[in-house]
Structure formats: C-alpha cells, structure tokens
CSV table of C-alpha atoms in Angstrom, one decimal:
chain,number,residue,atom,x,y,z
A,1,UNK,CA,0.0,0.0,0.0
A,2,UNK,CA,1.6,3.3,-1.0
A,3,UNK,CA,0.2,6.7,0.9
A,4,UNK,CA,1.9,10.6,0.4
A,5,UNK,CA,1.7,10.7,4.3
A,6,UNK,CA,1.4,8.2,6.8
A,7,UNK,CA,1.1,9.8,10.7
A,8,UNK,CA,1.7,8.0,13.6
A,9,UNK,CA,-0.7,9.2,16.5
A,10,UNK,CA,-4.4,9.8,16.1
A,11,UNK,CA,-4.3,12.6,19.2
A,12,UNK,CA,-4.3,16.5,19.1
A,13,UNK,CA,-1.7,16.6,17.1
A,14,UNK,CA,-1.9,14.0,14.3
A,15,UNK,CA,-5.4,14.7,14.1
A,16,UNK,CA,-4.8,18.4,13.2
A,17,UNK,CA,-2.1,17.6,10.9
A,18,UNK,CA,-4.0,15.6,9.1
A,19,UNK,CA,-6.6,17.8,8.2
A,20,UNK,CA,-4.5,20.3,6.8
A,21,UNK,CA,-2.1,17.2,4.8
A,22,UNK,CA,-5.2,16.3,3.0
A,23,UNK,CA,-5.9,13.5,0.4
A,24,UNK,CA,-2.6,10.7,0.3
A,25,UNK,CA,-2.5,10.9,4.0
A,26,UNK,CA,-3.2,8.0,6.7
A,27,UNK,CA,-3.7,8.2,9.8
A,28,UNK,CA,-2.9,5.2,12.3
A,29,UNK,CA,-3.7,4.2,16.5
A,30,UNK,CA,-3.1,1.2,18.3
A,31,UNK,CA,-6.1,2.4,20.4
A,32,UNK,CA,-10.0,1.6,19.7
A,33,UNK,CA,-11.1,5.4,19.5
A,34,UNK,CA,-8.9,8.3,18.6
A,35,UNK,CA,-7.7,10.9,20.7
A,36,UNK,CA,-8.0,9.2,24.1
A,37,UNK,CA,-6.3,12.4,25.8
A,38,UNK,CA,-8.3,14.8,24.6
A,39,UNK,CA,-11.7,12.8,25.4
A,40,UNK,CA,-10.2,12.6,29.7
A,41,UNK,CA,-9.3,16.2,29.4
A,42,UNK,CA,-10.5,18.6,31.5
A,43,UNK,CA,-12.5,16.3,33.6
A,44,UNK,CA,-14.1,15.2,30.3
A,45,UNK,CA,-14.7,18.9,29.2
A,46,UNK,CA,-11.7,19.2,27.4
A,47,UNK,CA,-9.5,22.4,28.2
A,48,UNK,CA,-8.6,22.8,24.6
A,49,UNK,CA,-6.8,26.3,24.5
A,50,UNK,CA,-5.9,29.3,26.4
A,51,UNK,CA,-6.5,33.0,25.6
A,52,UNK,CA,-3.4,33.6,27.0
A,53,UNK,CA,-0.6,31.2,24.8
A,54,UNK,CA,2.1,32.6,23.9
A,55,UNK,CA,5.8,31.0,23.6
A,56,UNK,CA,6.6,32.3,27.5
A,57,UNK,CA,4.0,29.6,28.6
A,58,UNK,CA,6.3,27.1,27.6
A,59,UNK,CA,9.8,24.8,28.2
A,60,UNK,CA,11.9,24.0,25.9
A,61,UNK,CA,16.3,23.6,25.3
A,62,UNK,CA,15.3,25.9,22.9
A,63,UNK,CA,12.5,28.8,24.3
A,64,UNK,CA,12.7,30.2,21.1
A,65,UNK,CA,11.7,27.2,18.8
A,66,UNK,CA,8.0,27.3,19.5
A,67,UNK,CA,7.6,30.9,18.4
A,68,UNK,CA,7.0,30.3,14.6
A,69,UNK,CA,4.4,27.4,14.9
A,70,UNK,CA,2.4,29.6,17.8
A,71,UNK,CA,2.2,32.4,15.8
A,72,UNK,CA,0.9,31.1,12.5
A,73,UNK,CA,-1.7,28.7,14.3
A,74,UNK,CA,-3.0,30.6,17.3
A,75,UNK,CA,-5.6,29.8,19.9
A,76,UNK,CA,-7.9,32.4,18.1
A,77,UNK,CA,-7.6,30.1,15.1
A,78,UNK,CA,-8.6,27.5,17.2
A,79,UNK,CA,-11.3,28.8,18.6
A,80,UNK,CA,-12.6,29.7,15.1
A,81,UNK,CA,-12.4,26.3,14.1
A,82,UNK,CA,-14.6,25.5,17.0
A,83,UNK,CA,-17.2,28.2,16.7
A,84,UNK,CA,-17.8,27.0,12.9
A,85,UNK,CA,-18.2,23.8,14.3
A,86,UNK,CA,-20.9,24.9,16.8
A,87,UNK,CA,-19.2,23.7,19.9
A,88,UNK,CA,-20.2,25.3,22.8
A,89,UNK,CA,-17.3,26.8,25.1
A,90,UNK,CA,-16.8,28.9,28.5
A,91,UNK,CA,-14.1,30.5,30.0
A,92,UNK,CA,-12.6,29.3,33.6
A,93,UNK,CA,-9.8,30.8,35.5
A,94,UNK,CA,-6.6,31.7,34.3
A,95,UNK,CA,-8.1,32.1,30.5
A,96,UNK,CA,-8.6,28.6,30.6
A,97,UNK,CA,-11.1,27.4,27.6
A,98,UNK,CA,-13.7,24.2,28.1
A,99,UNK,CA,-16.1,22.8,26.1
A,100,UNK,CA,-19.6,23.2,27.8
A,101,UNK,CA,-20.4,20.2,26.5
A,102,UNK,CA,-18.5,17.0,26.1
A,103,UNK,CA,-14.7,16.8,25.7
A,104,UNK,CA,-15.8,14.4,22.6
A,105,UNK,CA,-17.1,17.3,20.3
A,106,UNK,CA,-13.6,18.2,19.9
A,107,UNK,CA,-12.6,14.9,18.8
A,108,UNK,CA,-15.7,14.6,16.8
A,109,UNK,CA,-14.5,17.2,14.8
A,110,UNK,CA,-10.8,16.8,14.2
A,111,UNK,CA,-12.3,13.7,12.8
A,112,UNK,CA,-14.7,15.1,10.4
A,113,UNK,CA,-12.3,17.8,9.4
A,114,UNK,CA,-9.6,15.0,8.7
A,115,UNK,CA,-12.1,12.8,6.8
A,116,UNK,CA,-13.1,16.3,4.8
A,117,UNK,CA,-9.7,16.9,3.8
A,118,UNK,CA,-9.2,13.4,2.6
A,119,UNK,CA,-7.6,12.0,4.9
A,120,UNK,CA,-8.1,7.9,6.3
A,121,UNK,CA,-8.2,7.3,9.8
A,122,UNK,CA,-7.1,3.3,11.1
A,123,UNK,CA,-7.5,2.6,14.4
A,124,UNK,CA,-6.7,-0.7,16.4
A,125,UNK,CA,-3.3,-0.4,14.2
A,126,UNK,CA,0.4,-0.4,16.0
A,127,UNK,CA,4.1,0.0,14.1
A,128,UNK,CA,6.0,-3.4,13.6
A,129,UNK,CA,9.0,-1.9,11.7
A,130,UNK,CA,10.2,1.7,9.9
A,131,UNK,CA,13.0,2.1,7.6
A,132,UNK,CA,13.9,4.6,4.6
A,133,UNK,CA,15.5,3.4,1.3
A,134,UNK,CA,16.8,6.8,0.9
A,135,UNK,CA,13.4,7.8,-0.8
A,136,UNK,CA,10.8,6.7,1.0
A,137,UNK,CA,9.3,5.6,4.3
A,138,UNK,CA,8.8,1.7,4.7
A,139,UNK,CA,6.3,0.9,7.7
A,140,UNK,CA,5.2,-2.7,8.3
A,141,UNK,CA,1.9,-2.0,10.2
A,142,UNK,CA,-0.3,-4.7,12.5
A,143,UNK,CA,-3.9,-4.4,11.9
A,144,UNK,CA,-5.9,-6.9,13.4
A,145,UNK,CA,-3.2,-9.1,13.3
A,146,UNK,CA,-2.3,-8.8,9.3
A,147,UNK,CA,0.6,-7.3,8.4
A,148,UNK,CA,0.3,-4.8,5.9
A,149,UNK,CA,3.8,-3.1,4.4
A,150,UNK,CA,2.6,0.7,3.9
A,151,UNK,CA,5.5,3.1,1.3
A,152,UNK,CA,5.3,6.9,2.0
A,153,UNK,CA,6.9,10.0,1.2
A,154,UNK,CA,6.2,11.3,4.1
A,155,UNK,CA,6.2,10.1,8.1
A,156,UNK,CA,5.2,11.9,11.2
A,157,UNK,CA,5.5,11.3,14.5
A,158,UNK,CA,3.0,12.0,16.8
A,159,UNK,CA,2.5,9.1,19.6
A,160,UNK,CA,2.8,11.8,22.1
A,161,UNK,CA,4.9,10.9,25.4
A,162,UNK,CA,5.2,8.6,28.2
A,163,UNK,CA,2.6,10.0,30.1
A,164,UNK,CA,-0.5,8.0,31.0
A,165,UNK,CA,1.0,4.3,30.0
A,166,UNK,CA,-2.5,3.1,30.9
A,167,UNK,CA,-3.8,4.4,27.5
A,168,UNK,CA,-0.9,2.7,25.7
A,169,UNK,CA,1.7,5.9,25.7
A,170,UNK,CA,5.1,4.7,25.1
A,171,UNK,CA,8.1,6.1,23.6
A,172,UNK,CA,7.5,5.2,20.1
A,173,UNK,CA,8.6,8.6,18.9
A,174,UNK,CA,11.8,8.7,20.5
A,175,UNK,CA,13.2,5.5,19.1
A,176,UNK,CA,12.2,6.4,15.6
A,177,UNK,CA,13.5,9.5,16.1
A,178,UNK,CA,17.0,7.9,17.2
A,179,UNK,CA,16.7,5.4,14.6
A,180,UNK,CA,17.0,7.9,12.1
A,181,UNK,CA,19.3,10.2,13.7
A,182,UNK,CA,17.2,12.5,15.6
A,183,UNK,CA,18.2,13.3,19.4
A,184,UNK,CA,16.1,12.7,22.4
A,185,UNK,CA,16.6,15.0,25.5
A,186,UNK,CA,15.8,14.0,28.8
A,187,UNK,CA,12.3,13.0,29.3
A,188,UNK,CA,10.5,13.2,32.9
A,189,UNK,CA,6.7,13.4,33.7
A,190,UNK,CA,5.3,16.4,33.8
A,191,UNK,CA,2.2,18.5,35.1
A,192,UNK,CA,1.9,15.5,37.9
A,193,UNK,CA,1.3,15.6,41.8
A,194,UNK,CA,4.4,15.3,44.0
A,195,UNK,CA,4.5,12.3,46.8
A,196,UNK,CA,6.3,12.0,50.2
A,197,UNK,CA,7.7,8.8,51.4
A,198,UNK,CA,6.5,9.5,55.3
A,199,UNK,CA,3.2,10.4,53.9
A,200,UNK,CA,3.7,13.6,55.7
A,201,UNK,CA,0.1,15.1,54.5
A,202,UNK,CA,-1.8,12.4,55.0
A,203,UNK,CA,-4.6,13.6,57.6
A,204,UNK,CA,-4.6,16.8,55.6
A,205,UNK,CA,-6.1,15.1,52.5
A,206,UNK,CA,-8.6,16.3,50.8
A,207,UNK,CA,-8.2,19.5,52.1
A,208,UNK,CA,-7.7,22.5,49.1
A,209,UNK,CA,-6.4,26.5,49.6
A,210,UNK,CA,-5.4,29.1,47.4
A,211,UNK,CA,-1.6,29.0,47.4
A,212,UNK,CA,1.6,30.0,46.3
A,213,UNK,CA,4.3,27.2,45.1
A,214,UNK,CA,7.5,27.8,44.1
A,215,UNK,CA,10.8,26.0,42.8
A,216,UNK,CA,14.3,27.0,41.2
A,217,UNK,CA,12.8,30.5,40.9
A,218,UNK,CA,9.6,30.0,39.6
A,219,UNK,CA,5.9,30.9,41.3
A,220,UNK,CA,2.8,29.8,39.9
A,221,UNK,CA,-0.6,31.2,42.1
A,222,UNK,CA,-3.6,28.6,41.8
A,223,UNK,CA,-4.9,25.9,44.0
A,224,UNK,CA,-3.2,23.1,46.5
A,225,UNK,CA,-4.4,20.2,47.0
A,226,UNK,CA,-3.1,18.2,50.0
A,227,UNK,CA,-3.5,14.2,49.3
A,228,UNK,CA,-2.2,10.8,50.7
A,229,UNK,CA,1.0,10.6,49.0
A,230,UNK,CA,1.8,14.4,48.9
A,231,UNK,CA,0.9,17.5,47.2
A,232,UNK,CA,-1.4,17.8,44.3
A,233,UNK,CA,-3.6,20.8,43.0
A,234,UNK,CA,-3.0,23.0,39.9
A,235,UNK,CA,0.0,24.9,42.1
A,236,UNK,CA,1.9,21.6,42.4
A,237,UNK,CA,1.2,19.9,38.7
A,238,UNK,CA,3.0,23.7,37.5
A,239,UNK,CA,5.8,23.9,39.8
A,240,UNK,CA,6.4,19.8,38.8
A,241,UNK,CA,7.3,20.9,35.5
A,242,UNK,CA,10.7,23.0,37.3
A,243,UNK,CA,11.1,20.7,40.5
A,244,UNK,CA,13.9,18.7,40.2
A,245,UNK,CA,14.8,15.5,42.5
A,246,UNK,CA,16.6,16.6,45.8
A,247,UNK,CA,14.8,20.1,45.2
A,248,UNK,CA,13.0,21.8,47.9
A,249,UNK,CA,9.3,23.6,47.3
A,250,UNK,CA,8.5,26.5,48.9
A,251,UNK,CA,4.4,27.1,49.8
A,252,UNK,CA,3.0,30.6,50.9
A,253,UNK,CA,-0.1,29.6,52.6
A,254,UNK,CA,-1.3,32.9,54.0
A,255,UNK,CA,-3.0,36.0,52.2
A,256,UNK,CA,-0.9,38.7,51.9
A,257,UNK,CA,-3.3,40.6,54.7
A,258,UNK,CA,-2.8,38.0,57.2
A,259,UNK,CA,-0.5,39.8,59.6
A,260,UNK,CA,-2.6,43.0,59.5
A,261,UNK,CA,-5.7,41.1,59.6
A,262,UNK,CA,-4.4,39.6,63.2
A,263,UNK,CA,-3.1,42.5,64.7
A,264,UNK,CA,-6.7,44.5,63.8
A,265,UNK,CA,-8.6,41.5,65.9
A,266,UNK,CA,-6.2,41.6,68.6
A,267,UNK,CA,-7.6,44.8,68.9
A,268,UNK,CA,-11.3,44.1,68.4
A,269,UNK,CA,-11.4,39.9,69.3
A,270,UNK,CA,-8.7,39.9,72.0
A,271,UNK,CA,-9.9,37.1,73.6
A,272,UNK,CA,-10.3,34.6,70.5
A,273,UNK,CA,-8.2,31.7,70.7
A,274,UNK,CA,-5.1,32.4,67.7
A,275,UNK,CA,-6.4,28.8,65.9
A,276,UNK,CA,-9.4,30.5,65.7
A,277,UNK,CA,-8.3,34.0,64.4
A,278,UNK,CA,-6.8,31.7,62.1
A,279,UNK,CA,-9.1,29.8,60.8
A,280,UNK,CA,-11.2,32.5,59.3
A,281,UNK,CA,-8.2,32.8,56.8
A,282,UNK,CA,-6.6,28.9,56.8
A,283,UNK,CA,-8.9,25.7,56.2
A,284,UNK,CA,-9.4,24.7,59.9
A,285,UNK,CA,-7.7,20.9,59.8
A,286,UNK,CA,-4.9,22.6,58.0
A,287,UNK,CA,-4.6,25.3,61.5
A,288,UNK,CA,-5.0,22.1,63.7
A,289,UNK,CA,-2.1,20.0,61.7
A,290,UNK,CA,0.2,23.0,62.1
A,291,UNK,CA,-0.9,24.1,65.8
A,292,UNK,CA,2.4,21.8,67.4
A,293,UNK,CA,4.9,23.2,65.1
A,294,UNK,CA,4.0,26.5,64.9
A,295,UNK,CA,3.2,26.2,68.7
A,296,UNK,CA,-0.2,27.9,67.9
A,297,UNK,CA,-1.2,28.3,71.5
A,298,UNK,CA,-3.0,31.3,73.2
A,299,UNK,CA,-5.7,33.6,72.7
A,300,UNK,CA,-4.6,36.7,70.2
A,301,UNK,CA,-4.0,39.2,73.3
A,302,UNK,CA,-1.0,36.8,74.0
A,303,UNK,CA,0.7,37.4,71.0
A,304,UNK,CA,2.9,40.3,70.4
A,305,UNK,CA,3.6,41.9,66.8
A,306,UNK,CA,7.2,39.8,66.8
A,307,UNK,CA,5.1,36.6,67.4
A,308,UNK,CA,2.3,37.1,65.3
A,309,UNK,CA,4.9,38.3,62.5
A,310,UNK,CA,6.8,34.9,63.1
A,311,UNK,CA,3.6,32.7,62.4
A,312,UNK,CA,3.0,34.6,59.0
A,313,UNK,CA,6.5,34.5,58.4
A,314,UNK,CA,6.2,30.6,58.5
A,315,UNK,CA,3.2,30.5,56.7
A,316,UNK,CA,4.4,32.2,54.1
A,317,UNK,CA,8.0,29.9,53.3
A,318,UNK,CA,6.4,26.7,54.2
A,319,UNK,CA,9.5,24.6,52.8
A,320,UNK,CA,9.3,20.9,51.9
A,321,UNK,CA,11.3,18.1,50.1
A,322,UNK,CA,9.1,15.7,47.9
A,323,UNK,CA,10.4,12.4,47.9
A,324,UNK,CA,9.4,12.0,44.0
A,325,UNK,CA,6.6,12.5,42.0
A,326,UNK,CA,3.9,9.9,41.0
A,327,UNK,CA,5.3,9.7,37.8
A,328,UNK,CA,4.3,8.7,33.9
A,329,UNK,CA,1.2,7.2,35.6
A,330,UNK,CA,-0.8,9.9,36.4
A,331,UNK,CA,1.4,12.8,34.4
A,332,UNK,CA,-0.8,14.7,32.4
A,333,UNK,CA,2.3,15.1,29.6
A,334,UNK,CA,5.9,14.6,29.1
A,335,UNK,CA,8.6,17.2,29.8
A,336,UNK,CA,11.6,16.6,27.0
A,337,UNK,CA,11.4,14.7,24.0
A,338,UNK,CA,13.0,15.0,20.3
A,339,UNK,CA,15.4,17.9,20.1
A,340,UNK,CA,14.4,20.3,18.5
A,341,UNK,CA,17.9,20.8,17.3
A,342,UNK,CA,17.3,18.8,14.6
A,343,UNK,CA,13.8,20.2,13.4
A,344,UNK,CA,12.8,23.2,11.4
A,345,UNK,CA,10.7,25.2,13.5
A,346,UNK,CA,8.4,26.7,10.4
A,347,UNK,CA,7.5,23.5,9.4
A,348,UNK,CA,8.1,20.4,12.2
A,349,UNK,CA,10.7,18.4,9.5
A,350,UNK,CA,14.1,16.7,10.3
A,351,UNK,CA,16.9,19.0,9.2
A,352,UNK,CA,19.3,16.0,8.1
A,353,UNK,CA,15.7,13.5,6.6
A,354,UNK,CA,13.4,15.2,4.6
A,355,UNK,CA,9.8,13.8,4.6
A,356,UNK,CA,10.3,13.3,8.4
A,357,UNK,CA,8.6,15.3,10.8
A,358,UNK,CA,7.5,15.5,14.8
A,359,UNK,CA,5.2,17.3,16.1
A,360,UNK,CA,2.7,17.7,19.5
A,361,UNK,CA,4.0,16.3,22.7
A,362,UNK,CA,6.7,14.2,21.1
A,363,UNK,CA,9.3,17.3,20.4
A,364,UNK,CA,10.9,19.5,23.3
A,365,UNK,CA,8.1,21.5,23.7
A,366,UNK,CA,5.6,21.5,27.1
A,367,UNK,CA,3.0,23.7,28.2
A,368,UNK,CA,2.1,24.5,31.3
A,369,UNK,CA,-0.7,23.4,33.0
A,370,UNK,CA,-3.9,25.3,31.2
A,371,UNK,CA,-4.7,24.2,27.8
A,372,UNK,CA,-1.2,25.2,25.9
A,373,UNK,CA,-0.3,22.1,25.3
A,374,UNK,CA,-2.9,21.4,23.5
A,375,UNK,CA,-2.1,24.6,21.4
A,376,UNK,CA,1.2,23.3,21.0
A,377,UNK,CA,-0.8,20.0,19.7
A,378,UNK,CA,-2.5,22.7,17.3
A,379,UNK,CA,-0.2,24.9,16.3
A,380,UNK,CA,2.9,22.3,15.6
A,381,UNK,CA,-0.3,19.9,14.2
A,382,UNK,CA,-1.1,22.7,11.4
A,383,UNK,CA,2.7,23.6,10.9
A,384,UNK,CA,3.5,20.3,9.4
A,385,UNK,CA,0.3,19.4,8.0
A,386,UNK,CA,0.2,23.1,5.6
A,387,UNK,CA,3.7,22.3,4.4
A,388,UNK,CA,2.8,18.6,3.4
A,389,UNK,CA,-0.3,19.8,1.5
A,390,UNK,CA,2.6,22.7,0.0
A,391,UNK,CA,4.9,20.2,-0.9
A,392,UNK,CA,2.3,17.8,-2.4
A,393,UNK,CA,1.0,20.7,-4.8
A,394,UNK,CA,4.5,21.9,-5.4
C-alpha cells in the first residue's frame, strides 16, 4: 500500500495535521477510538486552549523554537475552528477554555475535518518496523493481526509521550527519532502531583487553599491540594514541571493581609483563641495540623507583633522536600522529547531526513498546566500538516 503521508498518532496533534495534509494521507492508532487524551481532558470537558498562549508559557532547550508554529496557528484560530463547528465553550480561570459540553465534540470534529480533507483514519493499528531506502518511508503495520507493508513519502511522528502508559503511551517517537538520527533529551513526567515517602500530608487530605508554590525560581498562584501521598492541585502539577529530584518547594499559605488582619482582631477579638483567628483565613484541619509546630497556642492578646509576624513569616515559606513525583502514571504530559535541534521550526521536519517530521508532545516543547499544550498539539499539528499539503501541490 503506498500513501503521500502516513502519521503516527491519532491525538491532538496528528489529528490536526491531518486535516490540513489532506488526500494521500493516513492516519494510524493502536487504540479503539482516537484521541484518548483529549476525550479525559479537563475532567471530560476538554481544556482545549488558552486565551493567553504565547511561547513564554512554555519549556523547551530551545524557548525560542515554538515561536513560529504559535504564531501562525493561534488559539484564536482555534477557537474559530470551534465556533464554525458549533461547539459550545466557557471561560474558567486563568483564560482557561472548556467545552460546555462533552470533551468528545472536539474529537468529533478533528475527525470530520480529517475525513473532509481526505484524509483515512485506522484505528486498532500499532508499528511493527520503519526504515527509509533513501526515498521513502517503509512501515510494516499490525492491523488486526495482518501485516500490511505501507510506502510513504512522508512520516510523522505524533505518539505523544510517556505520560499515562495506561492508554498505551510509550516512547515510540523517541526510538524512531533515534533510529534515524534525531536526538532525544531527557524525558520526565510532567504537570503531575508530587508524593512524600512519610506520607507527611496524609490527615490533611482532601483538604484544598489558594496557594503560592515555588521551585528554582519560579511561582505559579492557583490551588493546592493536600492528598495521601503528597501535594497535588493546579499549584503543584505547575511547579512539577521546574522541580527537580533533591529540590525543595516553597508554599506561601497565608494571604498577603494575614498579619494585619491579626493585629486588627487583637484589637477588636482579643480574647479569640489564635487557631481561631486563624481559621477565618486557613482551612481549619490545615490550622490544627500546624498548631504543634508553629506552637499555635494562646488567645490573640497573647501574641505580640514579633510573634504574630513569626507565624506569618512561617506561613508564608512553608518549605518541603518531595520524595518523588507519582510519575508517567498519572502525568498529564511529558517534559523533553526529540530535540528540536534537529527540526525546522516553520514546518516540524528533520533538518538531516526530509519527509520526516514531529510534532505535539513528542518534540521538546511542554506547556504549562492550562490548555497550551494542547495549542502546541495545534499549532505544531497545522505547521507540518500546511507544508505537506505545499509540498504535495508543489
């Protein structure tokens, strides 16, 4: 079987490039649906952009190399694509975009646009062998247990990561890549809850604040979540992406107003116990966990400015050392992947192979927590599949 573009991946990315590839162009999964990741997205609501994307929102080797798919794909493009298909969407926090309804609308679509543009979708299909005869791609495919040899000019990588192995993420991309001369960089999961071997947290679980994390000189503002294992929450999947083993974390618990708002009820509440005062600002088990270090004792007229300045002092450079992260398992992507030393950055291809080309989460390129890295899936989606379809009428 001979095909102008064979793409492996039917996710964000391979999805999108397909759609703009057009006729010629096949896409394969091992899995029984396509995009598995985006239908678990967003607690199934799919947070498929963000008004804010830009190339600061994401980490590369390179910073720079995201800058020319972003800006000829946006998320306004996007969100074009999703008005003309009728999808309802809302705004959360943070610019943070959601289908209203289901996260499958958006698969829905990629899917018809794909199928519009010509394009075959094979599902329940996995990679046996690649090679290149100095012309062309030579992929033995595994389709329902026949093996069918597939030619093509062209071959894209877009298996994603390692995250989630549950749903069948391996690192596909990376050995092909190798195999043909591409570079890997260090992978490590990514956007994904931190764990404590002493279970340090674990009467506090369940219990969510506003918070401040930081690591290696980066802050991100948004929710913690204290768990079983460790530390989870929006503030902790962010500062994952910059915490390194050995690293320490730094949490600022208490509002900015906390030591003025004490020192005004000493003068009006005198007599209210200082777990109390303090409770009208912290979740109350988190008060009660931190009562015997902190030495929370006393009504508020006990505590003098120094004192009171001490307890928000503490609150506010709460510093930890995570064991470890849970891992692939529960990471929501991959940090690393196929350097993108080796790619063009207009149009997703290998420098030293022409035809080949990565794109999505399998290139050096993660977003932060939010919905970029599904624009990344977009934007680096469309860069690869317009210059296919330019090459092809070429």
């Amino acid at each position: 079987m001979d095909v102008t573009t064979l793409i492996l991946g039917a996710g964000a990315a391979g999805m999108m490039c397909a759609a703009q590839a057009g006729p010629g162009t096949l896409v394969i999964d091992h899995a029984k649906a396509p995009g598995e990741k985006i239908r678990i997205s967003g607690g199934g609501r799919c947070n498929f952009t963000n008004l804010h994307a830009g190339p600061g929102n994401f980490l590369s080797q390179n910073p720079h190399f995201c800058k020319s798919a972003l800006k000829r794909y946006t998320q306004w493009d996007f969100i074009e694509l999703v008005d003309r298909h009728g999808i309802a969407w809302h705004e959360k926090t943070l610019g943070q975009l959601f289908c209203d309804g289901k996260s499958a609308q958006i698969v829905e679509m990629l899917v018809r646009e794909l199928r519009a543009a010509g394009a075959d979708l094979w599902l329940g299909t996995s990679v046996v062998g690649v090679s290149h005869d100095g012309s062309r791609f030579s992929v033995i495919l595994d389709r329902e247990g026949r093996r069918i040899p597939v030619t093509a000019q062209n071959l894209v990588l877009a298996t994603g990561g390692k995250s989630i192995p549950k749903m069948g993420a391996t690192g596909l991309a990376y050995d092909i890549a190798r195999q043909f001369g591409l570079s890997v960089t260090e992978t490590r999961p990514a956007l994904v809850p931190l764990t404590f071997s002493d279970q340090r947290f674990a009467a506090l679980s369940g219990v969510s604040l506003p918070a401040t994390t930081s690591a290696n000189g980066t802050s991100f503002d948004e929710a913690l979540l204290f768990t079983h294992r460790g530390l989870s929450g929006p503030a902790i999947l962010q500062i994952s992406s910059f915490w390194r083993e050995g690293d320490e974390i730094a949490l600022r618990l208490a509002p900015a107003t906390l030591y003025e708002d004490l020192r005004a009820a000493r003068q009006e509440a005198g007599r209210v116990n200082l777990t109390t005062a303090l409770a009208r600002h912290l979740p109350a088990r988190l008060v009660e966990h931190l009562a015997g270090p902190l030495r929370l004792t006393g009504n508020l007229a006990d505590q003098s400015d120094a004192r009171l300045r001490a307890i928000c002092d503490a609150l506010s450079d709460w510093r930890h050392k995570p064991t470890g992260s849970e891992g692939y398992r529960t990471a929501e992507v991959t940090l690393g992947g196929i350097d993108t030393a080796g790619l063009n950055s207009r149009d997703m291809q290998a420098k030293a192979l022409p035809g080949l080309y990565a794109i999505g989460e399998a290139v050096d390129v993660t977003g932060w927590l939010g919905g970029y890295n599904f624009q990344w899936a977009w934007a680096s989606g469309h860069a690869a599949g317009t210059a296919i379809a330019a090459g092809a009428r070429a």
